[in-house]
Amino acid sequence: MKSTTVTFPSGQVSGRSQIVGTVPAGDRHGLVVAETPFHPLDHTWPDQPADRGTVGGVPVLDCVTGAQSSTGEVFLGEAIPVRRGAEGWEWLVVHVTETPLPVGAEVELEVDAAFRTALSAGHTACHLAALALNAALAGLWRKEAPLDALGHPDFDQAAITSSRIAEYGSVDVYRLGKSLRKKGFSAEGLDPELVAQQVNDRLKAWVAADAPVRLDVPGPGLTARRTWHCSLPGGEASIPCGGTHVTRTAELGRVEVTLSLEDATLTMRTTTRAV
C-alpha cells in the first residue's frame, strides 16, 4: 500500500476513493483507501480525537494512524515502532469498521461534519489559549527562554505534559517541576485566577479581531509537517500542528479559560461558544 493522501487539512469532510487494502484491527476491520478526508488519531501526540463518519455507508468506529514497513507488515497506533514520518515506511489512515468491505471497491467517505466543526473550534481555541497563557506568564521567567511566534517565552512548549481537544474546548496540563525551574520559570506567586483573567482579556480581543486562520500544508501525505497560522493583531502566530481548525477567530464566538493549580501541576480548561 502507498501512503494515504489526506484532504482534511483543507477542510474536506467528504470524498470518493478506492479501498487499497485491509488490515486486522483487533476483532474489527481496518480499511485503507487511496485518499481520505478522515483525520485519524495521531499516535505520537494524541490531542485531537479521530473523526467520525462512514465509509461506503459503513460506520467508522475508530480512525487510527498506521505504518507499513518495507516487508509489508502494518503496525497501528502505539504499536508503531518508528518515529512519525520515518523514511522507508508508508503512512496510512486506517478506518476501523465492524463490517468488511472488498479491496478494489470505490466508496464514498463521509465525515460527521458537526463533530469535525466542534473539534476544529476546540483546537483553534486551544492554540490561542496557549499563546495568551505564554503572554500572561512572561513576567515569571528569570532566565532567557525560547520564544513563541509572538515573542513571549514559550511556557506552553516548555511545560506541557498533555493536551486533549474536545468538542468546543480542550484541557491542557502543565508540569511546574524542577526541570522547569532549572529553565528559569518561577511559579512562586502564580495566581491562577488573575492569570486566567489576563488570558481571557487577550482572547476576547483576538476573537473580536476576526483574525484569519490557515494551515500551511507542504504535501498531501499524513505525516507532512503542517503548520497552523493566525494573523493576530500582535503579529503572525504559528504553531506546528497536524489537526483541523476554523478559518477565522470570530467563528469561535467566545473563548474562555479557567486555571487550577495543584501539586505543582497547572491545568488550563478552555471552552468556546462557536457561532
CSV table of C-alpha atoms in Angstrom, one decimal, residues 4-269:
chain,number,residue,atom,x,y,z
A,4,THR,CA,-2.6,7.7,2.2
A,5,THR,CA,-3.4,11.1,0.7
A,6,VAL,CA,-5.3,13.2,3.2
A,7,THR,CA,-7.7,16.1,2.4
A,8,PHE,CA,-8.8,17.0,5.9
A,9,PRO,CA,-6.1,19.8,6.2
A,10,SER,CA,-8.0,21.8,3.6
A,11,GLY,CA,-11.3,21.3,5.4
A,12,GLN,CA,-12.7,18.5,3.3
A,13,VAL,CA,-15.4,16.3,5.0
A,14,SER,CA,-16.3,14.0,2.1
A,15,GLY,CA,-14.7,12.3,-0.8
A,16,ARG,CA,-14.7,9.2,-3.0
A,17,SER,CA,-11.8,6.7,-3.2
A,18,GLN,CA,-10.8,3.1,-3.8
A,19,ILE,CA,-10.1,0.7,-1.0
A,20,VAL,CA,-6.5,-0.3,-1.5
A,21,GLY,CA,-6.1,-2.7,1.5
A,22,THR,CA,-7.4,-4.1,4.7
A,23,VAL,CA,-5.5,-4.8,8.0
A,24,PRO,CA,-6.6,-6.5,11.2
A,25,ALA,CA,-7.7,-4.1,13.9
A,26,GLY,CA,-8.3,-6.3,16.9
A,27,ASP,CA,-11.5,-8.2,16.1
A,28,ARG,CA,-12.5,-5.5,13.6
A,29,HIS,CA,-11.5,-4.5,10.1
A,30,GLY,CA,-9.1,-1.7,9.2
A,31,LEU,CA,-9.9,-0.2,5.8
A,32,VAL,CA,-7.3,1.8,3.9
A,33,VAL,CA,-8.2,3.9,0.9
A,34,ALA,CA,-6.1,5.9,-1.5
A,35,GLU,CA,-7.4,9.3,-0.4
A,36,THR,CA,-9.4,10.2,2.7
A,37,PRO,CA,-11.0,13.3,4.3
A,38,PHE,CA,-10.8,11.5,7.7
A,39,HIS,CA,-8.5,12.8,10.4
A,40,PRO,CA,-7.0,9.9,12.4
A,41,LEU,CA,-5.8,9.9,16.0
A,42,ASP,CA,-2.1,10.8,16.0
A,43,HIS,CA,-0.1,8.0,17.8
A,44,THR,CA,2.7,10.4,18.9
A,45,TRP,CA,0.6,13.3,20.2
A,46,PRO,CA,-3.0,12.2,20.6
A,47,ASP,CA,-4.5,15.6,21.2
A,48,GLN,CA,-7.3,15.7,18.6
A,49,PRO,CA,-9.8,12.7,18.6
A,50,ALA,CA,-10.4,10.8,15.4
A,51,ASP,CA,-13.1,11.9,13.0
A,52,ARG,CA,-16.5,10.0,13.0
A,53,GLY,CA,-18.4,9.1,9.9
A,54,THR,CA,-18.9,6.4,7.3
A,55,VAL,CA,-17.0,4.6,4.5
A,56,GLY,CA,-19.2,3.0,1.9
A,57,GLY,CA,-22.2,3.6,4.2
A,58,VAL,CA,-20.5,1.6,6.9
A,59,PRO,CA,-20.0,3.4,10.3
A,60,VAL,CA,-16.3,4.2,11.1
A,61,LEU,CA,-15.9,3.2,14.8
A,62,ASP,CA,-12.4,4.5,15.0
A,63,CYS,CA,-9.7,6.0,12.8
A,64,VAL,CA,-6.1,5.4,13.6
A,65,THR,CA,-2.6,6.0,12.2
A,66,GLY,CA,-1.0,3.0,10.5
A,67,ALA,CA,2.6,2.5,9.3
A,68,GLN,CA,3.7,-0.2,6.8
A,69,SER,CA,7.3,-1.4,6.8
A,70,SER,CA,9.3,-2.4,3.7
A,71,THR,CA,8.4,-6.0,4.4
A,72,GLY,CA,4.7,-5.2,4.2
A,73,GLU,CA,3.9,-5.5,7.9
A,74,VAL,CA,1.4,-2.9,9.2
A,75,PHE,CA,1.5,-1.5,12.7
A,76,LEU,CA,-1.3,0.5,14.3
A,77,GLY,CA,-1.2,3.4,16.7
A,78,GLU,CA,1.0,3.0,19.7
A,79,ALA,CA,2.4,-0.3,18.3
A,80,ILE,CA,4.2,1.7,15.5
A,81,PRO,CA,8.0,1.1,16.2
A,82,VAL,CA,9.4,4.1,14.3
A,83,ARG,CA,9.2,7.8,14.5
A,84,ARG,CA,6.4,9.6,12.7
A,85,GLY,CA,7.4,10.1,9.0
A,86,ALA,CA,10.3,7.7,9.1
A,87,GLU,CA,11.7,7.1,5.6
A,88,GLY,CA,11.1,3.7,4.0
A,89,TRP,CA,7.7,3.4,5.7
A,90,GLU,CA,4.2,4.0,4.2
A,91,TRP,CA,1.9,6.1,6.4
A,92,LEU,CA,-1.7,5.1,6.4
A,93,VAL,CA,-5.1,6.3,7.6
A,94,VAL,CA,-6.9,3.2,8.9
A,95,HIS,CA,-10.7,3.4,9.1
A,96,VAL,CA,-11.9,0.8,11.7
A,97,THR,CA,-15.3,-0.9,11.0
A,98,GLU,CA,-17.3,-3.8,12.1
A,99,THR,CA,-18.2,-4.7,8.6
A,100,PRO,CA,-15.6,-5.7,6.0
A,101,LEU,CA,-15.6,-4.1,2.5
A,102,PRO,CA,-13.8,-5.6,-0.5
A,103,VAL,CA,-10.4,-4.3,-1.7
A,104,GLY,CA,-10.8,-2.5,-5.0
A,105,ALA,CA,-14.2,-1.2,-4.3
A,106,GLU,CA,-14.9,2.5,-4.9
A,107,VAL,CA,-16.5,4.0,-1.8
A,108,GLU,CA,-18.0,7.3,-0.6
A,109,LEU,CA,-16.3,8.7,2.5
A,110,GLU,CA,-18.4,11.0,4.7
A,111,VAL,CA,-17.1,12.6,7.9
A,112,ASP,CA,-19.5,13.8,10.6
A,113,ALA,CA,-19.3,17.5,9.8
A,114,ALA,CA,-20.8,18.7,13.0
A,115,PHE,CA,-18.3,16.7,15.1
A,116,ARG,CA,-15.4,17.9,12.9
A,117,THR,CA,-16.6,21.6,13.4
A,118,ALA,CA,-16.7,21.1,17.1
A,119,LEU,CA,-13.2,19.7,17.3
A,120,SER,CA,-11.8,22.3,14.9
A,121,ALA,CA,-13.2,25.1,17.1
A,122,GLY,CA,-11.7,23.4,20.2
A,123,HIS,CA,-8.3,23.0,18.5
A,124,THR,CA,-8.1,26.6,17.3
A,125,ALA,CA,-9.2,27.9,20.8
A,126,CYS,CA,-6.5,25.6,22.4
A,127,HIS,CA,-3.7,27.2,20.3
A,128,LEU,CA,-5.0,30.8,21.0
A,129,ALA,CA,-5.2,30.0,24.7
A,130,ALA,CA,-1.7,28.7,24.8
A,131,LEU,CA,-0.3,31.8,23.2
A,132,ALA,CA,-2.3,34.0,25.6
A,133,LEU,CA,-1.1,32.0,28.5
A,134,ASN,CA,2.5,32.5,27.3
A,135,ALA,CA,2.0,36.2,27.3
A,136,ALA,CA,0.3,36.3,30.8
A,137,LEU,CA,3.2,34.3,32.4
A,138,ALA,CA,6.0,36.1,30.7
A,139,GLY,CA,6.9,38.0,33.8
A,140,LEU,CA,7.6,34.9,35.8
A,141,TRP,CA,10.7,33.8,33.8
A,142,ARG,CA,14.0,34.5,35.5
A,143,LYS,CA,16.2,33.4,32.6
A,144,GLU,CA,16.0,33.8,28.8
A,145,ALA,CA,13.8,31.1,27.3
A,146,PRO,CA,12.8,30.1,23.8
A,147,LEU,CA,10.1,32.4,22.5
A,148,ASP,CA,6.8,31.7,20.8
A,149,ALA,CA,5.9,33.3,17.4
A,150,LEU,CA,4.6,36.4,19.2
A,151,GLY,CA,7.8,37.0,21.1
A,152,HIS,CA,6.8,35.7,24.5
A,153,PRO,CA,8.7,32.9,26.5
A,154,ASP,CA,7.1,29.7,25.3
A,155,PHE,CA,5.7,28.4,28.6
A,156,ASP,CA,3.3,26.1,26.7
A,157,GLN,CA,6.1,24.2,24.9
A,158,ALA,CA,8.4,24.1,27.9
A,159,ALA,CA,5.9,22.8,30.5
A,160,ILE,CA,3.1,20.9,28.7
A,161,THR,CA,2.6,17.2,29.5
A,162,SER,CA,-0.7,16.5,27.8
A,163,SER,CA,-3.2,18.2,25.6
A,164,ARG,CA,-6.7,16.9,24.8
A,165,ILE,CA,-9.0,18.5,22.3
A,166,ALA,CA,-12.7,18.1,22.9
A,167,GLU,CA,-15.9,19.4,21.2
A,168,TYR,CA,-15.6,23.2,21.6
A,169,GLY,CA,-12.8,23.0,24.1
A,170,SER,CA,-9.6,21.5,25.4
A,171,VAL,CA,-7.7,20.5,28.6
A,172,ASP,CA,-4.0,21.3,28.8
A,173,VAL,CA,-1.8,20.1,31.7
A,174,TYR,CA,1.5,21.7,32.6
A,175,ARG,CA,4.1,20.4,35.0
A,176,LEU,CA,5.7,23.1,37.2
A,177,GLY,CA,8.6,20.8,38.4
A,178,LYS,CA,12.3,21.0,39.0
A,179,SER,CA,13.2,20.8,35.2
A,180,LEU,CA,11.0,23.9,34.5
A,181,ARG,CA,12.6,25.8,37.4
A,182,LYS,CA,16.1,25.0,36.0
A,183,LYS,CA,14.9,26.5,32.7
A,184,GLY,CA,14.2,29.7,34.6
A,185,PHE,CA,10.4,29.7,35.3
A,186,SER,CA,9.3,30.5,38.9
A,187,ALA,CA,5.8,29.6,39.8
A,188,GLU,CA,6.1,31.5,43.2
A,189,GLY,CA,3.2,33.9,43.5
A,190,LEU,CA,1.4,32.5,40.5
A,191,ASP,CA,-2.3,33.5,40.9
A,192,PRO,CA,-4.4,31.2,38.7
A,193,GLU,CA,-7.5,33.5,38.8
A,194,LEU,CA,-5.5,36.6,37.9
A,195,VAL,CA,-3.6,34.9,35.1
A,196,ALA,CA,-6.9,33.4,33.7
A,197,GLN,CA,-8.4,36.9,33.6
A,198,GLN,CA,-5.4,38.2,31.7
A,199,VAL,CA,-5.6,35.3,29.3
A,200,ASN,CA,-9.4,35.8,28.8
A,201,ASP,CA,-9.0,39.5,28.1
A,202,ARG,CA,-6.5,38.8,25.4
A,203,LEU,CA,-8.6,36.0,23.9
A,204,LYS,CA,-11.6,38.4,23.8
A,205,ALA,CA,-9.6,40.8,21.8
A,206,TRP,CA,-8.3,38.2,19.4
A,207,VAL,CA,-11.8,36.8,18.7
A,208,ALA,CA,-13.1,40.3,18.1
A,209,ALA,CA,-10.3,40.9,15.6
A,210,ASP,CA,-11.8,38.2,13.4
A,211,ALA,CA,-8.2,37.1,12.5
A,212,PRO,CA,-7.7,34.7,9.6
A,213,VAL,CA,-6.6,31.2,10.4
A,214,ARG,CA,-4.9,28.9,7.9
A,215,LEU,CA,-2.8,25.7,7.7
A,216,ASP,CA,0.4,25.6,5.8
A,217,VAL,CA,0.3,22.2,4.0
A,218,PRO,CA,3.6,21.3,2.4
A,219,GLY,CA,2.4,17.9,1.0
A,220,PRO,CA,-0.6,15.6,0.7
A,221,GLY,CA,0.7,12.9,3.0
A,222,LEU,CA,-0.5,12.2,6.5
A,223,THR,CA,3.0,12.9,8.0
A,224,ALA,CA,3.6,16.2,6.1
A,225,ARG,CA,4.8,18.8,8.6
A,226,ARG,CA,1.8,21.1,8.7
A,227,THR,CA,1.8,24.5,10.5
A,228,TRP,CA,-1.1,26.5,12.0
A,229,HIS,CA,-1.0,30.2,11.3
A,230,CYS,CA,-3.1,33.0,12.7
A,231,SER,CA,-2.7,36.7,11.8
A,232,LEU,CA,-3.3,38.2,15.2
A,233,PRO,CA,-3.2,41.9,16.0
A,234,GLY,CA,0.1,41.4,17.8
A,235,GLY,CA,1.7,39.5,14.9
A,236,GLU,CA,1.7,36.4,12.8
A,237,ALA,CA,1.3,33.4,15.1
A,238,SER,CA,2.4,29.9,14.1
A,239,ILE,CA,2.5,26.5,15.7
A,240,PRO,CA,3.3,23.1,14.2
A,241,CYS,CA,0.0,21.2,14.1
A,242,GLY,CA,-1.5,18.2,12.4
A,243,GLY,CA,-5.1,18.8,13.3
A,244,THR,CA,-8.1,20.7,11.9
A,245,HIS,CA,-9.2,24.3,12.5
A,246,VAL,CA,-11.7,27.0,11.9
A,247,THR,CA,-10.9,29.7,9.3
A,248,ARG,CA,-11.3,32.9,11.4
A,249,THR,CA,-11.2,33.6,15.1
A,250,ALA,CA,-14.7,35.2,15.0
A,251,GLU,CA,-16.1,31.8,14.3
A,252,LEU,CA,-15.2,30.9,17.9
A,253,GLY,CA,-17.8,33.3,19.3
A,254,ARG,CA,-16.2,33.5,22.7
A,255,VAL,CA,-13.2,31.7,24.2
A,256,GLU,CA,-12.6,31.5,28.0
A,257,VAL,CA,-10.2,29.6,30.2
A,258,THR,CA,-10.1,28.5,33.8
A,259,LEU,CA,-6.8,27.7,35.5
A,260,SER,CA,-6.3,25.4,38.5
A,261,LEU,CA,-3.0,24.8,40.4
A,262,GLU,CA,-2.5,21.6,42.4
A,263,ASP,CA,0.6,19.6,43.3
A,264,ALA,CA,2.9,21.5,41.0
A,265,THR,CA,0.5,21.0,38.1
A,266,LEU,CA,-1.2,23.8,36.3
A,267,THR,CA,-4.3,22.7,34.4
A,268,MET,CA,-6.0,25.0,31.8
A,269,ARG,CA,-9.5,24.2,30.6
